XYZ file of N, CA and C in Angstrom:
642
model
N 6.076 -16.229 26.957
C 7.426 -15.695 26.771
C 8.006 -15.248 28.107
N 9.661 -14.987 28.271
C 9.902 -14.959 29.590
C 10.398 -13.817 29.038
N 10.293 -12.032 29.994
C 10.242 -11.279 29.869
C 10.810 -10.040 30.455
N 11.656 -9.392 29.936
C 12.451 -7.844 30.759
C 11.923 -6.971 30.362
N 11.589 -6.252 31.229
C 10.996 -4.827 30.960
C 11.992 -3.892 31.879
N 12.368 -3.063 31.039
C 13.176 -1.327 31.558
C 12.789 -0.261 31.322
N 12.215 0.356 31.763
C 11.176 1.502 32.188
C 10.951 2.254 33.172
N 11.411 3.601 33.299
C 11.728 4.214 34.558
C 10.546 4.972 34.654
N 9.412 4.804 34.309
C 8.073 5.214 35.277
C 7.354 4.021 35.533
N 7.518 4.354 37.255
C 7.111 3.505 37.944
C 5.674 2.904 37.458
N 4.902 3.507 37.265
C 2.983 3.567 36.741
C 3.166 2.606 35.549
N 4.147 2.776 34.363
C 4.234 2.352 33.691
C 4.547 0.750 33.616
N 5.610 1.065 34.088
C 6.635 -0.577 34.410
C 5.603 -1.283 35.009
N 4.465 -0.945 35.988
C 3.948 -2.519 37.087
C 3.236 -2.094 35.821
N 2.280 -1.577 35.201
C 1.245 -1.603 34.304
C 2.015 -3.207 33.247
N 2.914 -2.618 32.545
C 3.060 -3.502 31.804
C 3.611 -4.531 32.449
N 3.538 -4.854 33.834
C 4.079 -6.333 34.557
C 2.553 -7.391 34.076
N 1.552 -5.830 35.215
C 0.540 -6.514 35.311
C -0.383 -7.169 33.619
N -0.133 -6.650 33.010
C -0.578 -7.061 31.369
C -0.047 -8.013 31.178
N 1.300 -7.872 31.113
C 1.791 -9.316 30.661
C 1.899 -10.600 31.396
N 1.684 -10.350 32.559
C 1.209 -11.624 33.402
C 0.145 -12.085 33.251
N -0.827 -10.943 32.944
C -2.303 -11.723 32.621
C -2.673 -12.116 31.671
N -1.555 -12.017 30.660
C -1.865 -12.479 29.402
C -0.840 -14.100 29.280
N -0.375 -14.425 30.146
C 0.335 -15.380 30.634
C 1.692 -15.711 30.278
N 2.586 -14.932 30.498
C 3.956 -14.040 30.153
C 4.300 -14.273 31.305
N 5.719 -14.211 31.411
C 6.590 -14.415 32.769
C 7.374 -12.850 32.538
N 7.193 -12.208 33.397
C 8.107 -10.974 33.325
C 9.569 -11.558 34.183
N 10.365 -11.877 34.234
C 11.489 -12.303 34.840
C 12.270 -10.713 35.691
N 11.941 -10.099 34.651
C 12.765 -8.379 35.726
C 11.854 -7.698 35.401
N 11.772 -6.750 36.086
C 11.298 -4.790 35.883
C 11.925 -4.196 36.469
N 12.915 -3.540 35.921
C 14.168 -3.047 36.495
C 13.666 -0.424 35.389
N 14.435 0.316 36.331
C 14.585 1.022 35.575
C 15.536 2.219 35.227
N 16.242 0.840 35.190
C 17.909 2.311 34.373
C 18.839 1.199 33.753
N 19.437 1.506 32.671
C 19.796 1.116 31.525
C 20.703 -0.110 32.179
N 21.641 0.261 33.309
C 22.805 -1.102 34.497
C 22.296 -2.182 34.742
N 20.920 -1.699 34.717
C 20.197 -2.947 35.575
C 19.752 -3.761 34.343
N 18.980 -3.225 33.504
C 18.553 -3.893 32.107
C 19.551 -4.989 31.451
N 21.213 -4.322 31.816
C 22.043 -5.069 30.799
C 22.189 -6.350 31.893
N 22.327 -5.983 33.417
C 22.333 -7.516 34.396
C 21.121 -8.023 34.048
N 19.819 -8.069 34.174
C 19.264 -8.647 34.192
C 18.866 -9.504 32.684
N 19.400 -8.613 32.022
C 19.739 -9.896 30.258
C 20.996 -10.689 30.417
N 21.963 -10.215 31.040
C 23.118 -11.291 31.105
C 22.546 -12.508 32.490
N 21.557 -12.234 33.382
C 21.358 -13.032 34.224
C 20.310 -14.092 33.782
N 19.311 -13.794 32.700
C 17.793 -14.231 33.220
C 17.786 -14.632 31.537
N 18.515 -14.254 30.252
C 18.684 -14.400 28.872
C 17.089 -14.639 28.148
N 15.934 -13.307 28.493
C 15.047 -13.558 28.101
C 14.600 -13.986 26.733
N 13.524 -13.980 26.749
C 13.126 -14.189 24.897
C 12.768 -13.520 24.670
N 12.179 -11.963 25.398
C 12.495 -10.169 24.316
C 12.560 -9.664 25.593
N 13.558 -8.621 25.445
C 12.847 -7.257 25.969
C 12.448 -6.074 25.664
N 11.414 -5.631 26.720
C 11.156 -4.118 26.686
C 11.977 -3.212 27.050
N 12.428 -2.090 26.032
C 12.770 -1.147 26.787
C 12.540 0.054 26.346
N 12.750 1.262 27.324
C 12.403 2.877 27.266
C 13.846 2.845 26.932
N 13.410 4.310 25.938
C 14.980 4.992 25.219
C 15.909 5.624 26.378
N 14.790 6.450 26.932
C 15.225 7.853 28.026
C 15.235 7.516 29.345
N 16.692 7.051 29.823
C 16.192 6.514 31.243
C 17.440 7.406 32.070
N 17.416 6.808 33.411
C 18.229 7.921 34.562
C 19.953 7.417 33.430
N 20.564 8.301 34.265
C 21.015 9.233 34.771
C 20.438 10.674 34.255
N 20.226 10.588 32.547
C 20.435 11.983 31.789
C 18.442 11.724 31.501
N 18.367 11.029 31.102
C 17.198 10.828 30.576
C 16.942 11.152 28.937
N 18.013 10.595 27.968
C 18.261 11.087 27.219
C 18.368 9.713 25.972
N 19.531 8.705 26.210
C 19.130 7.817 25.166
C 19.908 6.940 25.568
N 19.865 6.407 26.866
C 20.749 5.331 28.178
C 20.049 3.869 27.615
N 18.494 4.102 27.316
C 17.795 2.659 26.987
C 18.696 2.313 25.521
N 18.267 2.939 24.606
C 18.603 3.140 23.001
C 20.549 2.477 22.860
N 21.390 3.155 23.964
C 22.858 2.480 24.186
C 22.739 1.268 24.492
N 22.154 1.077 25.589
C 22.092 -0.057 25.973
C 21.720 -1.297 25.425
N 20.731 -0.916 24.677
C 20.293 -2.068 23.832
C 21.239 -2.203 22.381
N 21.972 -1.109 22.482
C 23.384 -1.319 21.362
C 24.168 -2.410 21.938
N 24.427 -2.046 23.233
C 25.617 -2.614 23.815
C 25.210 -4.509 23.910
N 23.866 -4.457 24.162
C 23.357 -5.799 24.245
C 23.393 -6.844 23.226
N 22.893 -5.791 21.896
C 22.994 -6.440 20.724
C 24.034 -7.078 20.536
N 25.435 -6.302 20.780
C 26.832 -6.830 20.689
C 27.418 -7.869 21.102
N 26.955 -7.652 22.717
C 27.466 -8.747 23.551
C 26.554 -9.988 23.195
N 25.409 -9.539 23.150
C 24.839 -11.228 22.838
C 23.802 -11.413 21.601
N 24.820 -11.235 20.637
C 23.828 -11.599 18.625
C 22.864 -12.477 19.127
N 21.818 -11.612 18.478
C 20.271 -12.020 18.489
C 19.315 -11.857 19.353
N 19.984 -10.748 20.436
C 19.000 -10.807 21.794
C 17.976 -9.961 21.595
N 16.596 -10.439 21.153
C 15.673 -9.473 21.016
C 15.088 -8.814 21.736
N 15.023 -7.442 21.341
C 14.501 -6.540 21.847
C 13.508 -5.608 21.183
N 12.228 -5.052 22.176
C 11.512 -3.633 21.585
C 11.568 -2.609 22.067
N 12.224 -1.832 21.101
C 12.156 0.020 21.675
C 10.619 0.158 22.177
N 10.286 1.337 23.356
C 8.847 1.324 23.402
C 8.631 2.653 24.211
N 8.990 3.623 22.979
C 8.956 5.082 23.917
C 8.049 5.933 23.313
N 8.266 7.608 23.849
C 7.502 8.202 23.449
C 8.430 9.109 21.982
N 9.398 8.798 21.893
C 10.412 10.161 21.152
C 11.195 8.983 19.809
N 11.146 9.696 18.535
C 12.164 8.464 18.056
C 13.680 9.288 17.783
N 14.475 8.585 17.799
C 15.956 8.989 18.525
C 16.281 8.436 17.351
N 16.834 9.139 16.260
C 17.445 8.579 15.070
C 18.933 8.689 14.934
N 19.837 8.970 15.886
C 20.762 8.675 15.968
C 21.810 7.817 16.319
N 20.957 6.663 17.230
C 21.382 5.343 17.409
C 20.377 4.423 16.721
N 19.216 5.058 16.515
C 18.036 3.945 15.974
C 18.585 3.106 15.265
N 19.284 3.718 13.499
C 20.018 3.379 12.365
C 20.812 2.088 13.085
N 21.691 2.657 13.779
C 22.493 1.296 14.400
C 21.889 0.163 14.483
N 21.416 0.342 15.631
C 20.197 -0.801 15.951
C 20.107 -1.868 15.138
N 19.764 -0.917 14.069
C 18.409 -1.992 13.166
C 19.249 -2.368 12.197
N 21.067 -1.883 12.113
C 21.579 -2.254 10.147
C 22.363 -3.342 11.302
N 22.493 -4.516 12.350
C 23.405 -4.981 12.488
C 22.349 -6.303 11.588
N 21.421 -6.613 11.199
C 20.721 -7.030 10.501
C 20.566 -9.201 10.781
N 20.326 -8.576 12.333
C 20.024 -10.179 13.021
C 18.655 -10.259 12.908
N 18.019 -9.344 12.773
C 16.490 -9.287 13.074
C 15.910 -9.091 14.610
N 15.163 -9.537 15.004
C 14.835 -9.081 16.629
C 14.613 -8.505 17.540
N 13.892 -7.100 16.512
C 14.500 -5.535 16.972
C 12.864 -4.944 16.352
N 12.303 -4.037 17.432
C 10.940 -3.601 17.069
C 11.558 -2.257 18.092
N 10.682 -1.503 16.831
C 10.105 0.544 17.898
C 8.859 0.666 17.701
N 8.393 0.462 18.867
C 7.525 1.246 19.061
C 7.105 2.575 19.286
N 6.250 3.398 19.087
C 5.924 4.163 20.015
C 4.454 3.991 20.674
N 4.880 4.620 22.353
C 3.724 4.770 22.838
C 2.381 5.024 22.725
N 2.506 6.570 22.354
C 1.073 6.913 22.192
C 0.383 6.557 20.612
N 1.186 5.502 20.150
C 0.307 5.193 18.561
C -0.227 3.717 19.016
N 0.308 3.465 20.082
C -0.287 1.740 20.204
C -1.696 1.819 20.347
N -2.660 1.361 19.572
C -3.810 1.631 19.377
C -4.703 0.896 20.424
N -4.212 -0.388 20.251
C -4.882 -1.837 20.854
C -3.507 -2.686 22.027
N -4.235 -3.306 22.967
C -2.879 -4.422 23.462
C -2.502 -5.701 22.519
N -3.530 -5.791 21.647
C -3.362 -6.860 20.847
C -2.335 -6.634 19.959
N -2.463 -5.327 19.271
C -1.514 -4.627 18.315
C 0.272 -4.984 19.371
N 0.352 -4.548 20.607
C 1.586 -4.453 21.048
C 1.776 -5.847 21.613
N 1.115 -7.035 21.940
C 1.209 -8.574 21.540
C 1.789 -9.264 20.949
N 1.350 -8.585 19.747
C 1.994 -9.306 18.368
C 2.963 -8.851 17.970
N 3.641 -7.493 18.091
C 4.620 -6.654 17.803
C 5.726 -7.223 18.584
N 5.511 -7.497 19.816
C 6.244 -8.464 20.867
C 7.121 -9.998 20.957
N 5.614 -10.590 20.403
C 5.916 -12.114 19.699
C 6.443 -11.870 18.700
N 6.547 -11.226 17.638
C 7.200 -11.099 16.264
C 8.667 -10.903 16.546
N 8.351 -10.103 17.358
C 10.195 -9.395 17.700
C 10.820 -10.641 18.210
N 9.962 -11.273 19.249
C 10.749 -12.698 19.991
C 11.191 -13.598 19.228
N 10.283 -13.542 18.259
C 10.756 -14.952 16.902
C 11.460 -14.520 16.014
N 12.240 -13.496 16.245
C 13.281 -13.279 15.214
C 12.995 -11.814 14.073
N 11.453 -11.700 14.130
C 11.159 -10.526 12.974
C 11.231 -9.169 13.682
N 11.558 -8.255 12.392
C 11.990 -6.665 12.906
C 10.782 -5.862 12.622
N 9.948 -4.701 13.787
C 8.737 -4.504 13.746
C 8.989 -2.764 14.164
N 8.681 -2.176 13.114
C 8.541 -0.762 13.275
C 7.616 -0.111 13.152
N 7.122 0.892 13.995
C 5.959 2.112 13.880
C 6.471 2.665 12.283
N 5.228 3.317 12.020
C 5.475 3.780 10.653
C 5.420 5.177 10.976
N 5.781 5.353 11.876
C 6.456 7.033 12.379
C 8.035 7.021 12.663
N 8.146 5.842 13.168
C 9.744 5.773 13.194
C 10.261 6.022 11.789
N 9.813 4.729 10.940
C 10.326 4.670 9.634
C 10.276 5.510 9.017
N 9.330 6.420 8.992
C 8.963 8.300 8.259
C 10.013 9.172 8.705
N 10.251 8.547 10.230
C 11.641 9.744 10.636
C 12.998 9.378 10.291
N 12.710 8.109 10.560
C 14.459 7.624 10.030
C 14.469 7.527 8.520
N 13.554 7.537 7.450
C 13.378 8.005 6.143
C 14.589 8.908 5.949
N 13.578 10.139 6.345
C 14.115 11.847 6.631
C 15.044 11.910 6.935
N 15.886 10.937 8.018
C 16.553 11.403 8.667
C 18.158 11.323 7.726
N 17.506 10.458 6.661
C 18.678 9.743 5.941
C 18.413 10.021 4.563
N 17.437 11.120 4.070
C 16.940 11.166 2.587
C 18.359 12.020 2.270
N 19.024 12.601 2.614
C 20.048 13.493 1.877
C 21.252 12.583 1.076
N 21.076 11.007 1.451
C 21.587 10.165 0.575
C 21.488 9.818 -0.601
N 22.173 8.871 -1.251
C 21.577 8.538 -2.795
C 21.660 7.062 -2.513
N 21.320 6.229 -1.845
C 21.682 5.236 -2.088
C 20.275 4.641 -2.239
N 18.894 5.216 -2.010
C 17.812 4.556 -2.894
C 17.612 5.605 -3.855
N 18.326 6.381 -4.384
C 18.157 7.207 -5.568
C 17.252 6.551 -6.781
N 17.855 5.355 -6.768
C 17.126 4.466 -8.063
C 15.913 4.483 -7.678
N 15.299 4.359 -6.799
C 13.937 4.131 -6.650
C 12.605 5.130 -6.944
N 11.512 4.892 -7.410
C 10.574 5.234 -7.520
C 9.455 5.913 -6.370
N 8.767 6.974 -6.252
C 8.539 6.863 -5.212
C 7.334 5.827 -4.853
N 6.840 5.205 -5.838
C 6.239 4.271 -5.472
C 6.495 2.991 -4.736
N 7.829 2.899 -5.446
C 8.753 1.917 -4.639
C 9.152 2.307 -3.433
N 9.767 3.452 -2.994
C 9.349 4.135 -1.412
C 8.441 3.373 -0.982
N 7.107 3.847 -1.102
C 6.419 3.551 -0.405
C 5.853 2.408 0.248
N 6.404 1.244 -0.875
C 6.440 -0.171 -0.429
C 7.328 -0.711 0.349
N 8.345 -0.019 0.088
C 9.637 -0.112 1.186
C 8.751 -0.100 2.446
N 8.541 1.319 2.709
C 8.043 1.760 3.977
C 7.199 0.714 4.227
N 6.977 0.440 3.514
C 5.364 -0.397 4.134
C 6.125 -2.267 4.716
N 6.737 -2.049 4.015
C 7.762 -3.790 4.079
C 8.579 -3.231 5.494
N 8.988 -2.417 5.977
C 9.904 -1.686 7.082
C 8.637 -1.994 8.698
N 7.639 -1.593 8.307
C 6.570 -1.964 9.291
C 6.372 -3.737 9.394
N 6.916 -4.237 8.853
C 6.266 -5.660 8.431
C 5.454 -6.162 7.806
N 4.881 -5.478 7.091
C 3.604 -5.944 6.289
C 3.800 -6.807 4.925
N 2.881 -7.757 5.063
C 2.746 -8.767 3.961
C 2.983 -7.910 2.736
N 3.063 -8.393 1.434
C 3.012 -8.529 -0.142
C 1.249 -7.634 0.238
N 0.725 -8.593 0.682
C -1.066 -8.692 0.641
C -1.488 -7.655 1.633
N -1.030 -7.126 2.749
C -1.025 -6.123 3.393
C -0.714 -4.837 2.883
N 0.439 -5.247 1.835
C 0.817 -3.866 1.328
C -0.151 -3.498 -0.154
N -0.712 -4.525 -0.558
C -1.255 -4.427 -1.677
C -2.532 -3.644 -1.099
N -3.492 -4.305 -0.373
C -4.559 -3.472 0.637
C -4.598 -2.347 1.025
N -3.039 -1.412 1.496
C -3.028 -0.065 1.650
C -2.549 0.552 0.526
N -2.281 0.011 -0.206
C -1.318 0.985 -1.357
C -2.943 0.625 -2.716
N -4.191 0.362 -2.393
C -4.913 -0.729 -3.741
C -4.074 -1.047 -4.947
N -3.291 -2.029 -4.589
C -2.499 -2.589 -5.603
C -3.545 -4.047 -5.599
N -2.869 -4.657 -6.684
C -2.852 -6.167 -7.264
C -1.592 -6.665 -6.576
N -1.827 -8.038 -5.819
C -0.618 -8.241 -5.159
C 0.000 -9.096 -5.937
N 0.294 -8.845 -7.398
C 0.936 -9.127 -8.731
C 1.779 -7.648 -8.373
N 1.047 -7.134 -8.573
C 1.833 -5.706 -8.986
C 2.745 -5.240 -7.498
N 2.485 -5.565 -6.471
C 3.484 -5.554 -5.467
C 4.678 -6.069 -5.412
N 4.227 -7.439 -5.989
C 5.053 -8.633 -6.067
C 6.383 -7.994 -7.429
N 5.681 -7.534 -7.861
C 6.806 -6.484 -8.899
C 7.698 -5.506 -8.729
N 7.355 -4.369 -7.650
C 7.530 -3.520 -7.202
C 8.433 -4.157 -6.439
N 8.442 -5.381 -5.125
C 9.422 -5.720 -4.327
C 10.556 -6.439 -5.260
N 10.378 -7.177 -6.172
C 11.225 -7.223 -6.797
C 12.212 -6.546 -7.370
N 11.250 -4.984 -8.028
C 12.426 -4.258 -8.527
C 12.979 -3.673 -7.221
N 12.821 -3.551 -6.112
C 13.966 -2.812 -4.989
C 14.356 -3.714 -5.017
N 14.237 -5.206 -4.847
C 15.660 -6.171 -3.957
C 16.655 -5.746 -5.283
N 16.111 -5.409 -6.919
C 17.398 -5.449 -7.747
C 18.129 -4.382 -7.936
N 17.533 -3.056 -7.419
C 18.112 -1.962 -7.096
C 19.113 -1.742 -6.448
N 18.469 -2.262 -5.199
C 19.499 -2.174 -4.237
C 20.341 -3.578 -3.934
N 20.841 -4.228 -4.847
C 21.603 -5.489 -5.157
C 21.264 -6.375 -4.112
N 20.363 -6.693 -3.933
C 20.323 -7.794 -3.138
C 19.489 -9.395 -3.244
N 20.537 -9.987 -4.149
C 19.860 -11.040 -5.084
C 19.811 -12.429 -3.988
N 18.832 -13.384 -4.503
C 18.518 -14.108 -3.520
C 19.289 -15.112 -3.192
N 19.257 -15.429 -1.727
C 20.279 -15.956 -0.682
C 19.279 -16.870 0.353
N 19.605 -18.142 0.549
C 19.471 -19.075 1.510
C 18.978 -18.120 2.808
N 20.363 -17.460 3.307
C 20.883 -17.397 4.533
C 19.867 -15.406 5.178
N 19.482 -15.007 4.405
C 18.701 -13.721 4.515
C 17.488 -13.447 4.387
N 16.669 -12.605 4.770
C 15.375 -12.109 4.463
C 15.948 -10.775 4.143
N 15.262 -10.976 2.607
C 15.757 -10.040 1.721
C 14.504 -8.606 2.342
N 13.537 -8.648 2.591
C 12.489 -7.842 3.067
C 13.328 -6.795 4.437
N 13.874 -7.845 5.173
C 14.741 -7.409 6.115
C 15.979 -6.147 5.733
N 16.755 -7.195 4.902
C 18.147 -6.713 4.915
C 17.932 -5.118 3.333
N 16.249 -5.254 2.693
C 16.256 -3.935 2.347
C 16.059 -2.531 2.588
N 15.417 -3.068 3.794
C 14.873 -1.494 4.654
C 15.806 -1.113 5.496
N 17.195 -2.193 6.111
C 18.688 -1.970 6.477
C 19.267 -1.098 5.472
N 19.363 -1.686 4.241
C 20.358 -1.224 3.419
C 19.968 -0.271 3.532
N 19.290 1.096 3.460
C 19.065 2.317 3.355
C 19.283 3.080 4.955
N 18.796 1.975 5.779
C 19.255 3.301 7.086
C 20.434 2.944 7.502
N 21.368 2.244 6.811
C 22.526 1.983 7.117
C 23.420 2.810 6.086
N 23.086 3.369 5.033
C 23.064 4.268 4.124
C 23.329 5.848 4.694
């Protein structure tokens, strides 16, 4: 994959040059403040980038804009959040313009490099990849709504679990379901939350939108 990384600690940024080169990745930039991130996607039109939320001037949520502003200017440009803080006030944005292409990480939960690999490639090919700490906060951050009122909290919890990416069969494994009985459960949210089937969508996608866009 050809690759931007924006990351304003220095230790950090060559770290993840040097990883992803050796894993045979083209880093094309390592740039670190939000100006440079948006030239070097309008110059170099990678196939994902990395970026930190909190970068100069304020150190506050310059990455998190920026990758708003990117989304805009160029539908579909994937990107992964990859910080230490989750920022639920642009997050929501982010993730309801509902192109797909869009992963948060956080730092200190990345367990393995393999784990942040695949989280990477997924994001590049189009799929949306969230920590299940993000999704717990942006939950919260948005429970004073009703718009999954209908739901069960069992059905919650499959949500959540479909919001991380996880298979039918993944989710059946953490939840010990029958992946019959998952297969039920996702059904009744897509009919909850009206979203009957379509060519043109991933309904898995556009349900864990509908609520933080909510």
């Amino acid at each position: 994959m050809r690759i931007v990384i924006a990351e304003d600690s220095t230790i950090l940024r060559h770290g993840l040059v040097e990883l992803l080169t050796f894993r045979g990745h083209q880093v094309v930039a390592a740039v670190k403040d939000a100006d440079a991130l948006r030239e070097a996607v309008g110059t170099h039109a990678p196939d994902v980038s990395i970026v930190d939320i909190r970068m100069p001037p304020t150190h506050t949520d310059e990455g998190l804009r920026a990758a708003i502003a990117l989304r805009r200017e160029l539908p579909g440009c994937a990107i992964l959040l990859f910080s230490q803080y989750v920022e639920t006030k642009y997050a929501a944005q982010l993730l309801a313009d509902r192109a797909g292409g869009v992963g948060y990480l956080l730092k200190d939960r990345v367990a393995e490099v393999s784990d942040f690999l695949d989280a990477l490639r997924r994001v590049a090919d189009g799929e949306t990849v969230l920590d299940s700490e993000v999704v717990s906060q942006l939950f919260s951050a948005t429970r004073r709504t009703d718009a999954l009122g209908a739901l069960t909290p069992r059905e919650r919890d499959v949500l959540g679990l479909m919001a991380e990416g996880r298979s039918n069969s993944a989710i059946a494994a953490k939840l010990f379901l029958s992946p019959g009985s998952v297969e039920k459960y996702v059904t009744s949210i897509f009919g909850k939350l009206g979203l009957p089937p379509s060519e043109g969508d991933n309904r898995r996608v556009l349900a864990v939108l509908r609520y933080l866009d909510s």
